[in-house]
mmCIF file of C-alpha atoms in Angstrom:
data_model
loop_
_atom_site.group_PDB
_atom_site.id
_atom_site.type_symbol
_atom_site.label_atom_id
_atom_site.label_comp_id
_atom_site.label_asym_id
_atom_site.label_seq_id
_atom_site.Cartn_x
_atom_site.Cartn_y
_atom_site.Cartn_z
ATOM 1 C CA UNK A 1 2.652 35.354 -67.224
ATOM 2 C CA UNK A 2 4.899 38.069 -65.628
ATOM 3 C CA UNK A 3 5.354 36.723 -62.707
ATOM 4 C CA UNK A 4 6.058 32.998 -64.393
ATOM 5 C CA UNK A 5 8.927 34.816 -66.844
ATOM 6 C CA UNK A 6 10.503 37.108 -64.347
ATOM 7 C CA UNK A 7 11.478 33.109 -62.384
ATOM 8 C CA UNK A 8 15.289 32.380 -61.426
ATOM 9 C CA UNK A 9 16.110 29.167 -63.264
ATOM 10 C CA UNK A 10 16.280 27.756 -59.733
ATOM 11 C CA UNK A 11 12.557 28.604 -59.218
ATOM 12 C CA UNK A 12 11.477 27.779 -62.320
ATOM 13 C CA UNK A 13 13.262 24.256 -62.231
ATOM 14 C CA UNK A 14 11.019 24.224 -58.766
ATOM 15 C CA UNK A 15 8.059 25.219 -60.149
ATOM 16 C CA UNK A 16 7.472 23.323 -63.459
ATOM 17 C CA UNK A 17 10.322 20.583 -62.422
ATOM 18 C CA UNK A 18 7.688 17.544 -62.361
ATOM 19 C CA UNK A 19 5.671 18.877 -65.182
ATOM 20 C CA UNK A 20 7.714 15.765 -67.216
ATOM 21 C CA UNK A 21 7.560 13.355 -64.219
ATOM 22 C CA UNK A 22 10.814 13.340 -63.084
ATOM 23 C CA UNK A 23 12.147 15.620 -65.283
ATOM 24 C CA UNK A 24 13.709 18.583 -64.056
ATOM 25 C CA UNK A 25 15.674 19.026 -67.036
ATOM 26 C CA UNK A 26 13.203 19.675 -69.094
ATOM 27 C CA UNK A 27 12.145 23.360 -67.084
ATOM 28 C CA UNK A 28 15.717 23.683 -67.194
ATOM 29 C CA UNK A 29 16.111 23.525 -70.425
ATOM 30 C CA UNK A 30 13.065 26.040 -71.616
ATOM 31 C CA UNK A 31 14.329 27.914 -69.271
ATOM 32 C CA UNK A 32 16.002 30.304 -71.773
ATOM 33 C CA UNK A 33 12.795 30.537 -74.038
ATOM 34 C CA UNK A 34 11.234 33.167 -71.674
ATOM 35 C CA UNK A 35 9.368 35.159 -71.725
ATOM 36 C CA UNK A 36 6.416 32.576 -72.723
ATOM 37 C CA UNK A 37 3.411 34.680 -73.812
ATOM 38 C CA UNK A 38 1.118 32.499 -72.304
ATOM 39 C CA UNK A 39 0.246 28.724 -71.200
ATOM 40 C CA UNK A 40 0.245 27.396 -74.304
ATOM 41 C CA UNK A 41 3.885 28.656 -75.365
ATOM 42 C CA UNK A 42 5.191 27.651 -72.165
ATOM 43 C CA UNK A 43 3.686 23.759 -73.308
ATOM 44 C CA UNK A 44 4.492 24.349 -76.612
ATOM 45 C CA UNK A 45 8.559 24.611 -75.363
ATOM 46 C CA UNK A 46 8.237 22.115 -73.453
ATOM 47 C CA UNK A 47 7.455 19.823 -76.599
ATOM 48 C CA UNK A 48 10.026 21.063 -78.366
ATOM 49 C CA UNK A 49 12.348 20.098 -76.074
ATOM 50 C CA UNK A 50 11.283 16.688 -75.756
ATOM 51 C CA UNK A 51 11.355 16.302 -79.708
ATOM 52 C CA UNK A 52 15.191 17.162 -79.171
ATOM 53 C CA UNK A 53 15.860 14.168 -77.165
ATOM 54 C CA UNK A 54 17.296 11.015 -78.524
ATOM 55 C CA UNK A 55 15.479 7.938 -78.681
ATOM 56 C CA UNK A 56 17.077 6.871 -76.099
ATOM 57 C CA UNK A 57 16.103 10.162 -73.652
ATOM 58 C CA UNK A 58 12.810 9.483 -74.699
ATOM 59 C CA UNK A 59 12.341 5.504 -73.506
ATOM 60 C CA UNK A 60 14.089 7.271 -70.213
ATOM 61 C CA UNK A 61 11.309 10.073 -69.829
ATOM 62 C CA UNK A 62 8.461 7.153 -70.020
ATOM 63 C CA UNK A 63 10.704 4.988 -67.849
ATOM 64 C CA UNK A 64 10.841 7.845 -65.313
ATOM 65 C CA UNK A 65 7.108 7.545 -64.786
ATOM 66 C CA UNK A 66 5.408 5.016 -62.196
ATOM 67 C CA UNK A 67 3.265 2.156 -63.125
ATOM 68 C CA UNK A 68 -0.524 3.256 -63.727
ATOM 69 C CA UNK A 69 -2.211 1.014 -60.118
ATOM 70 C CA UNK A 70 1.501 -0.281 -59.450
ATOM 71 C CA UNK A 71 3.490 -0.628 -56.636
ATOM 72 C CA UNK A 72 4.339 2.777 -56.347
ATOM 73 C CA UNK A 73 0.137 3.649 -56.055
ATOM 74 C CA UNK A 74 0.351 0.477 -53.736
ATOM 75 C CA UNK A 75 3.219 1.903 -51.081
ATOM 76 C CA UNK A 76 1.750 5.900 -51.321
ATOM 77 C CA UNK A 77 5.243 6.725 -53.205
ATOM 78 C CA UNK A 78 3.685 8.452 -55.918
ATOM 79 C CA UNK A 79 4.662 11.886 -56.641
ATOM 80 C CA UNK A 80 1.745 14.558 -55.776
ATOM 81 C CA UNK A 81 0.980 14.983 -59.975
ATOM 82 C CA UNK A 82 0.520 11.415 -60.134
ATOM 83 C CA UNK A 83 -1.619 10.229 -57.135
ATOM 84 C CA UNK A 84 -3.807 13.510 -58.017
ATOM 85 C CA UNK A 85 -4.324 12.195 -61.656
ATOM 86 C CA UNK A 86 -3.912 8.633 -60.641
ATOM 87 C CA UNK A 87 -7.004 9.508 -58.313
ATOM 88 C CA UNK A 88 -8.626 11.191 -60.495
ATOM 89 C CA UNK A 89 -9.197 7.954 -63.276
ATOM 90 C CA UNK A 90 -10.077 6.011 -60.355
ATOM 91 C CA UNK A 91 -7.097 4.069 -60.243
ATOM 92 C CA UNK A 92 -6.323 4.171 -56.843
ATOM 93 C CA UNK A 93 -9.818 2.699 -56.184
ATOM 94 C CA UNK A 94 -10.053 -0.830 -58.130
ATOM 95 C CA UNK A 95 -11.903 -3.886 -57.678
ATOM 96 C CA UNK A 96 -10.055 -7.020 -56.486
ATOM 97 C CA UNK A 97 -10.320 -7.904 -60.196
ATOM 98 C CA UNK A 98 -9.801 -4.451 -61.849
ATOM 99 C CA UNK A 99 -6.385 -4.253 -59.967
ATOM 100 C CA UNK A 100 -5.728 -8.029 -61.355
ATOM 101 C CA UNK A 101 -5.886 -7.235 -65.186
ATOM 102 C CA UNK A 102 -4.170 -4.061 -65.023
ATOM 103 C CA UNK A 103 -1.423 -5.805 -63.362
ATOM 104 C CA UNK A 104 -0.962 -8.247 -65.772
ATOM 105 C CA UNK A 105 -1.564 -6.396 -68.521
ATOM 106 C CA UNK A 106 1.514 -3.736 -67.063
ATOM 107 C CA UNK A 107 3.970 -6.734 -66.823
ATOM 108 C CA UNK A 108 3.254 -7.640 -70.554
ATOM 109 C CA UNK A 109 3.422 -4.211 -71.705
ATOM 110 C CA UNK A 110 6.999 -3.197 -70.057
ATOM 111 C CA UNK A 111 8.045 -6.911 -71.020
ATOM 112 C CA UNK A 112 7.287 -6.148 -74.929
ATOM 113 C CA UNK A 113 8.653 -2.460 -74.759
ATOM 114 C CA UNK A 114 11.250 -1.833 -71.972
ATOM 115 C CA UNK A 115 8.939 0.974 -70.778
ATOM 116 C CA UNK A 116 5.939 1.118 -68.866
ATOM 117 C CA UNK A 117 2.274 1.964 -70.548
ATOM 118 C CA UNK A 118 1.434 6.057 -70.448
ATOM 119 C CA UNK A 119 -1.479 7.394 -70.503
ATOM 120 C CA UNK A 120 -3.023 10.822 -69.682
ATOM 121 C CA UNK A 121 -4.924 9.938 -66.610
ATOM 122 C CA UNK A 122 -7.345 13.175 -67.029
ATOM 123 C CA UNK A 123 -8.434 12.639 -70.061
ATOM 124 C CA UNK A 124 -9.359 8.456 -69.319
ATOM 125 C CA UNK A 125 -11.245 6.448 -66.671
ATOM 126 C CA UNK A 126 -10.036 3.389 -65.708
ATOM 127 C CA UNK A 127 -12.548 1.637 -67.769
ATOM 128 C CA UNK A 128 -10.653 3.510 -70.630
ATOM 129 C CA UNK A 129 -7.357 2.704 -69.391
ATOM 130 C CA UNK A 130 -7.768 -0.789 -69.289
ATOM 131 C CA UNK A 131 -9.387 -0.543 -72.777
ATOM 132 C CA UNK A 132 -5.978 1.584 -73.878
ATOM 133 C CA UNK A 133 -3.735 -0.938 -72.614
ATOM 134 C CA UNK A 134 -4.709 -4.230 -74.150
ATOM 135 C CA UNK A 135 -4.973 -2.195 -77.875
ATOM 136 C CA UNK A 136 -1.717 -0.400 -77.627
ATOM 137 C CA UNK A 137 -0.151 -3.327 -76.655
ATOM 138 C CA UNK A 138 -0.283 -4.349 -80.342
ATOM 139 C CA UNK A 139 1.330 -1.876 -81.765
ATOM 140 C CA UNK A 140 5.031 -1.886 -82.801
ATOM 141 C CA UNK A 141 7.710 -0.365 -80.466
ATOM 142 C CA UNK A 142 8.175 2.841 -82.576
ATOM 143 C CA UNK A 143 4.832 3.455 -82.804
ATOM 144 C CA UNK A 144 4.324 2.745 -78.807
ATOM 145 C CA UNK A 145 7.556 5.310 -77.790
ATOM 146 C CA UNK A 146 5.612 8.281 -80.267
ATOM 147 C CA UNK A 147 2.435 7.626 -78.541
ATOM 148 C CA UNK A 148 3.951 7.479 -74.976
ATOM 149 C CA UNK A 149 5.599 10.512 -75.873
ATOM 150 C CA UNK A 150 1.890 11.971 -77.181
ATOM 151 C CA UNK A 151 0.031 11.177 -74.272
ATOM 152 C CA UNK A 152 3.752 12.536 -71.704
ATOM 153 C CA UNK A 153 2.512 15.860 -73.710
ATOM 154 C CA UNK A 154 -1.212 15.997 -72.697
ATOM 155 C CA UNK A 155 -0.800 15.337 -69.045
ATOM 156 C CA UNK A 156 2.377 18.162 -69.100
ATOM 157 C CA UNK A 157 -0.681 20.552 -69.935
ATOM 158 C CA UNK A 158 -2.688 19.618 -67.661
ATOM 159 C CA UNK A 159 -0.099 20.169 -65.078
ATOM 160 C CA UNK A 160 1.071 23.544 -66.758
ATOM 161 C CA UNK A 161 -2.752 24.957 -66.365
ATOM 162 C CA UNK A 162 -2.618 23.346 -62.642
ATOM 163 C CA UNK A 163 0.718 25.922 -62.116
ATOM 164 C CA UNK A 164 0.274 28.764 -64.247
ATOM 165 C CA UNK A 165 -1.920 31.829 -62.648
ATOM 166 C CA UNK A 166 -5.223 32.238 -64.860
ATOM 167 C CA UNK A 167 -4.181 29.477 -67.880
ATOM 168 C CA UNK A 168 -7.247 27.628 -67.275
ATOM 169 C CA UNK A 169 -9.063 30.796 -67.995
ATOM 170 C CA UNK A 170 -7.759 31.800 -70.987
ATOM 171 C CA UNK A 171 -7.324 28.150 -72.575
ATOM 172 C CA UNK A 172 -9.692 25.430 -73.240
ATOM 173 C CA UNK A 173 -9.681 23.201 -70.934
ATOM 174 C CA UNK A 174 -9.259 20.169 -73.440
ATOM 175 C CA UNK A 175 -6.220 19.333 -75.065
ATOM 176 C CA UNK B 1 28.275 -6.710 -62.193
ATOM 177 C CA UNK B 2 26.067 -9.437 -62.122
ATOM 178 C CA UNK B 3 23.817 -7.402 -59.655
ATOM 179 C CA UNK B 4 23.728 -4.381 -61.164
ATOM 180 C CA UNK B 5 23.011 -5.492 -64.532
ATOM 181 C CA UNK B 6 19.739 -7.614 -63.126
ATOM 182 C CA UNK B 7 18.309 -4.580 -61.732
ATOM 183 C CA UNK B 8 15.328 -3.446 -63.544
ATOM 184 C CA UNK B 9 14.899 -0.466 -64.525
ATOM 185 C CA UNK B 10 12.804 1.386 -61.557
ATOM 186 C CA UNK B 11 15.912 -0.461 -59.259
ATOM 187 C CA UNK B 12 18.467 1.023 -61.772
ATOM 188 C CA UNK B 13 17.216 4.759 -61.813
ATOM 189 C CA UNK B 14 16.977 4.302 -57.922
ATOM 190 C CA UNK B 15 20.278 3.774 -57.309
ATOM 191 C CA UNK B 16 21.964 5.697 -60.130
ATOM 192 C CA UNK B 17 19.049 8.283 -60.196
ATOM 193 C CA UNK B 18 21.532 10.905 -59.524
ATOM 194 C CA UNK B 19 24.832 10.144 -60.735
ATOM 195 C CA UNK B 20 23.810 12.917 -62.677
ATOM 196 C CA UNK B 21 22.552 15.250 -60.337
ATOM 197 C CA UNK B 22 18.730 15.981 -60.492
ATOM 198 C CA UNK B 23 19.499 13.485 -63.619
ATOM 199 C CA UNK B 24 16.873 9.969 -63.412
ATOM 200 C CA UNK B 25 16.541 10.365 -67.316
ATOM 201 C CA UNK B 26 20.285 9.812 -68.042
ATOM 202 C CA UNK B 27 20.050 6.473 -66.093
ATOM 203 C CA UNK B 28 16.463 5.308 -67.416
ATOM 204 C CA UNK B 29 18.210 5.821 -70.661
ATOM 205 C CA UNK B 30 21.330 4.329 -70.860
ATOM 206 C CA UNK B 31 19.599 1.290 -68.708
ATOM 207 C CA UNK B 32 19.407 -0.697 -72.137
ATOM 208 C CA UNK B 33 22.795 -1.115 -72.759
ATOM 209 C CA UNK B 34 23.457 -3.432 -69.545
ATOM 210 C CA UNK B 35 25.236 -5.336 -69.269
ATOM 211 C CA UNK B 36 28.027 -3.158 -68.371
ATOM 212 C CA UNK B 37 31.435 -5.302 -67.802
ATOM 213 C CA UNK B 38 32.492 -2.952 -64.712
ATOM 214 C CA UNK B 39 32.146 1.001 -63.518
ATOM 215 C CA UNK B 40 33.788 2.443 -66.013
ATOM 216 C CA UNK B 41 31.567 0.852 -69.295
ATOM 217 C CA UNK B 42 28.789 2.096 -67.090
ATOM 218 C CA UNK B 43 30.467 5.676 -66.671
ATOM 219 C CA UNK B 44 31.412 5.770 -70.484
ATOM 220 C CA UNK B 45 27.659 5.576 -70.851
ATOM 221 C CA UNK B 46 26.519 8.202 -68.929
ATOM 222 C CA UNK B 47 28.903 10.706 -70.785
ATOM 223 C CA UNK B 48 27.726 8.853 -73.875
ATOM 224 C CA UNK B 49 24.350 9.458 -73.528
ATOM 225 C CA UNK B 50 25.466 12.928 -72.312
ATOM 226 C CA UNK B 51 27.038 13.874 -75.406
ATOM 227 C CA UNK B 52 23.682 12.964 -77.366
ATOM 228 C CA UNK B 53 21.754 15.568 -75.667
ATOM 229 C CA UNK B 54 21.086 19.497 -77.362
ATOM 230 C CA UNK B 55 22.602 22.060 -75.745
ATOM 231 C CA UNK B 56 19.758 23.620 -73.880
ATOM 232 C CA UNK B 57 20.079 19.835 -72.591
ATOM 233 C CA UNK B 58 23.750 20.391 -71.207
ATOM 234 C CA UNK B 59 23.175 23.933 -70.293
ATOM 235 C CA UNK B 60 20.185 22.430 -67.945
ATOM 236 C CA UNK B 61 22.075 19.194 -66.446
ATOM 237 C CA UNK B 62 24.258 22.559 -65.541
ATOM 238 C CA UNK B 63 21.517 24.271 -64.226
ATOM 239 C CA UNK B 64 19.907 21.026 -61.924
ATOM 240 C CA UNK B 65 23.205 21.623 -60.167
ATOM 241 C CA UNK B 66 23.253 23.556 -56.844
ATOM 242 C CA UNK B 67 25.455 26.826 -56.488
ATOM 243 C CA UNK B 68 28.668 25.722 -54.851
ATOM 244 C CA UNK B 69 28.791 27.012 -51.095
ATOM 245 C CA UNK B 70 25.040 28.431 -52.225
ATOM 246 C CA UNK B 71 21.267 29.165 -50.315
ATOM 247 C CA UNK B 72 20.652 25.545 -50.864
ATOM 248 C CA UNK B 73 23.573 24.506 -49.067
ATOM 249 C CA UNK B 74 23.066 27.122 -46.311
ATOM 250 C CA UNK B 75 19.085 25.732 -45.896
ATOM 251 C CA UNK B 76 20.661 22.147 -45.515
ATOM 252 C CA UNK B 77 18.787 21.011 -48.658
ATOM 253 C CA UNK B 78 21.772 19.470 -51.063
ATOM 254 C CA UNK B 79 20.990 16.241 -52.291
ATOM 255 C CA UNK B 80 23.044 13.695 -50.150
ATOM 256 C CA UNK B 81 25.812 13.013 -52.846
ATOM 257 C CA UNK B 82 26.209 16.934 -53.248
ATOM 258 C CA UNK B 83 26.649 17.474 -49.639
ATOM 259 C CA UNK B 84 29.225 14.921 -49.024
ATOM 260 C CA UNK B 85 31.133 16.517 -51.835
ATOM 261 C CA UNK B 86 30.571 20.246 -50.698
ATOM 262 C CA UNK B 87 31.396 19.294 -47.182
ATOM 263 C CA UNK B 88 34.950 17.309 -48.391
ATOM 264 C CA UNK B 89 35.880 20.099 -50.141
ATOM 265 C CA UNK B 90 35.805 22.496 -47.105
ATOM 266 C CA UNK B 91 32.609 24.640 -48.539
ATOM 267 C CA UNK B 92 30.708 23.878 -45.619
ATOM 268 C CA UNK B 93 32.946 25.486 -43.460
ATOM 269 C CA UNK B 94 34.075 28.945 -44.865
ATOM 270 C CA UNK B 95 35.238 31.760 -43.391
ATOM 271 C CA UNK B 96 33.110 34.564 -43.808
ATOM 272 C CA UNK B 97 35.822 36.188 -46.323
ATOM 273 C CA UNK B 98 35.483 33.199 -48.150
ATOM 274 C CA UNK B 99 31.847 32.754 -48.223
ATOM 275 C CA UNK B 100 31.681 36.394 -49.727
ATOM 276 C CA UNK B 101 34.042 35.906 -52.338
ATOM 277 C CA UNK B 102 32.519 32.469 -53.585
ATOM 278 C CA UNK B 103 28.626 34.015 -53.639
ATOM 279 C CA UNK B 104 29.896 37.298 -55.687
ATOM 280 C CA UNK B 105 31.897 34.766 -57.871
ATOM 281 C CA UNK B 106 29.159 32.914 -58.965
ATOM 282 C CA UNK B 107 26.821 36.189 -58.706
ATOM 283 C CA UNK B 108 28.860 37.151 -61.904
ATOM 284 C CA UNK B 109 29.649 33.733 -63.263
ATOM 285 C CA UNK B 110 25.623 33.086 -62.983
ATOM 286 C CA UNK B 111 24.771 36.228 -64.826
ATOM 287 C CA UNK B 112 27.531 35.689 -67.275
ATOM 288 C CA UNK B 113 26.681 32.040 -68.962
ATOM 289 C CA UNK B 114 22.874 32.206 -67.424
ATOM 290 C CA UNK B 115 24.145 28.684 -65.931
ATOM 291 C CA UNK B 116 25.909 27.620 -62.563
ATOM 292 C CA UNK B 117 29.425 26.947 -61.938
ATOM 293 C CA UNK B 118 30.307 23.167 -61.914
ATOM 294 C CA UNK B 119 33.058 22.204 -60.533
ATOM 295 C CA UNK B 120 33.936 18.282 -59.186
ATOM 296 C CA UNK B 121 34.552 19.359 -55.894
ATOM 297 C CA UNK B 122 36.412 15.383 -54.827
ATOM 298 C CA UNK B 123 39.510 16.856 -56.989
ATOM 299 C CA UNK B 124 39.523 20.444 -55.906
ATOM 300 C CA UNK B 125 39.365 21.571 -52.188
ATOM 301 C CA UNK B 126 38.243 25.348 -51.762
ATOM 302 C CA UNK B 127 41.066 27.248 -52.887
ATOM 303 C CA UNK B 128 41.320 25.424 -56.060
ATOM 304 C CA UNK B 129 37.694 25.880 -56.185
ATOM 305 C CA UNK B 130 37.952 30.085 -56.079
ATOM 306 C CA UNK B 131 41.146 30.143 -58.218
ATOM 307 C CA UNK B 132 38.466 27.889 -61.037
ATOM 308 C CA UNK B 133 35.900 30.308 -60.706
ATOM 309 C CA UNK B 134 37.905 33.126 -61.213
ATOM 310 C CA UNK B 135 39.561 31.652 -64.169
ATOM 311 C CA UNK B 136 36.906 30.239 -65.765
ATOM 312 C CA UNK B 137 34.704 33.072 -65.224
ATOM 313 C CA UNK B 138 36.955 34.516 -68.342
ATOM 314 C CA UNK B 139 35.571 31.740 -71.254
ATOM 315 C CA UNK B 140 33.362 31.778 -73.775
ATOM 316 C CA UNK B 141 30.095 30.510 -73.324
ATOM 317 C CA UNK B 142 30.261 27.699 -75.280
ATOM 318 C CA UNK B 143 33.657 26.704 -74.078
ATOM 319 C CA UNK B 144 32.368 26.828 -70.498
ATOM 320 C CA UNK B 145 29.367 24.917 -71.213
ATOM 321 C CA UNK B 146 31.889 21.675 -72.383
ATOM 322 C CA UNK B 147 34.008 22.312 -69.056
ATOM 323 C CA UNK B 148 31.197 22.241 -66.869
ATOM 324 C CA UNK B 149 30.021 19.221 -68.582
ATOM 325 C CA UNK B 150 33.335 17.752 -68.273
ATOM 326 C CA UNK B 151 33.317 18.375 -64.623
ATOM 327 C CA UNK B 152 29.660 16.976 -64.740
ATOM 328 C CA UNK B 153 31.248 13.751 -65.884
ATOM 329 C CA UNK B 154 34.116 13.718 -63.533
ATOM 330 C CA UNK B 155 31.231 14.073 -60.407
ATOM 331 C CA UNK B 156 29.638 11.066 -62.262
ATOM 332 C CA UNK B 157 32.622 8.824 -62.130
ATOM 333 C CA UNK B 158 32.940 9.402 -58.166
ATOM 334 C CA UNK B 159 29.546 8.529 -57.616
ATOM 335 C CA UNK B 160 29.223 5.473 -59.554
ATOM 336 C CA UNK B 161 32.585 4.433 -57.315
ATOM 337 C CA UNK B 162 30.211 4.647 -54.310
ATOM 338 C CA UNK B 163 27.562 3.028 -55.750
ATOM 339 C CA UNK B 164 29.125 -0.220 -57.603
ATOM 340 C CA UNK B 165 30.114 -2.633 -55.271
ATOM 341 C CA UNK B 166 34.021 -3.503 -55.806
ATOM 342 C CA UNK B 167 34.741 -0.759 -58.267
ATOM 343 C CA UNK B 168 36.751 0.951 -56.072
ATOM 344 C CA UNK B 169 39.190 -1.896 -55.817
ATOM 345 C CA UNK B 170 39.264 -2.225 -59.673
ATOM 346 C CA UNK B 171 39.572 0.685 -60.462
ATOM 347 C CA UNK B 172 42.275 3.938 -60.438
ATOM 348 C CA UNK B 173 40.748 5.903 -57.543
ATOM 349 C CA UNK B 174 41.388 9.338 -59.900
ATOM 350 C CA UNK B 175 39.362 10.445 -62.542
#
């Protein structure tokens, strides 16, 4: 981790700026918390941070990522985290009818909660995904934002082990 | 208005992304309190929503912000809205005295408050711009962190004038 807490803010804002999607301020802000010991910390302050944020900062950091399969997928305007993980589920590879109900299932997600459905991508297939959607759609809007929040967490380790030298070594790989 | 407040909210953090520079979360959260009667309910959001944050939050909207006359403006690599301002200030085009006295200056300011210099560089062309940085320099931290976030919000104002269609015409042109 030396090399990760001896960073300018500058690099570390480049670095670990899209480990939030869209949210350099986040590396900016855990900035000051070095030196992180290891992975984990690192994740761990990036958390905290987001447990700072108003309600209203946290609808935004959902609202800053893309539709799971949606337009941004469509049009290749996903950023690299995304498409990789996006990929990865096999979203970016649906049937005619696959692409259909996650669609629809999007619209009456964002329509009920003013942000779009999250979910960690590595840790889900589509078949998952799909499955995800139609039972968190249920829930109330409190308990929606917490677990949008949850699964913002997950996929920020994922992309922390991605950018940290020998995390994935040291760490499970699971979170 | 009418157009702004029917954008949804991937159109709304596109086009006011980076009122706040580096900032999509301030706009994806304040995008549930449209409608907004004209610029300046919009702008009186922004610093609302600004106001909510920590302050490892402020210190980091700081910190998304470019060095003034810095390597990212050397490398041609501002953001759009930044370089317009840089260049109408006259930091595009130093002199070489110049150019040495602004990197030392925020050298020391940088090492100082371990955050950048922000200044609102459509009220201040480059002298004013050295004759802030050496006063400031000379604050507390904490009383520099509210002046650069008062400058943050000043920057805001201008480029929500660009970006709202008639504003200009309602509005007084000065912060």
């Amino acid at each position: 981790m030396d090399e990760v807490n001896s960073l300018s803010w500058e690099a570390f804002i480049q670095r670990f700026g899209n480990v939030i999607e869209h949210g350099p301020i986040v590396a900016g802000a855990i900035w000051t918390q070095r030196p992180f010991s290891d992975a984990r910390e690192l994740h761990r302050a990036v958390c905290g941070f987001l447990d700072t944020l108003p309600s209203t900062g946290k609808e935004s950091i959902l609202r800053c990522h893309p539709d799971l399969a949606g337009a941004l997928a469509r049009a290749d305007r996903l950023t690299t985290e995304s498409k990789k993980e996006q990929r990865g589920a096999g979203l970016l590879n649906l049937t005619k009818e696959e692409a259909a109900i996650i669609t629809e299932l999007n619209i009456s997600y964002k329509s009920k909660f003013q942000f779009p459905f999250v979910i960690c991508a590595r840790e889900n297939k589509k078949e998952a995904i799909i499955a995800g959607l139609k039972a968190r759609i249920n829930n109330t809007v409190d308990v929606e934002l917490q677990h949008g929040i949850g699964e913002v967490k997950k996929i920020a380790w994922y992309r922390i082990l991605d950018l940290v030298p020998t995390a994935s070594d040291q760490m499970i790989a699971k979170y």
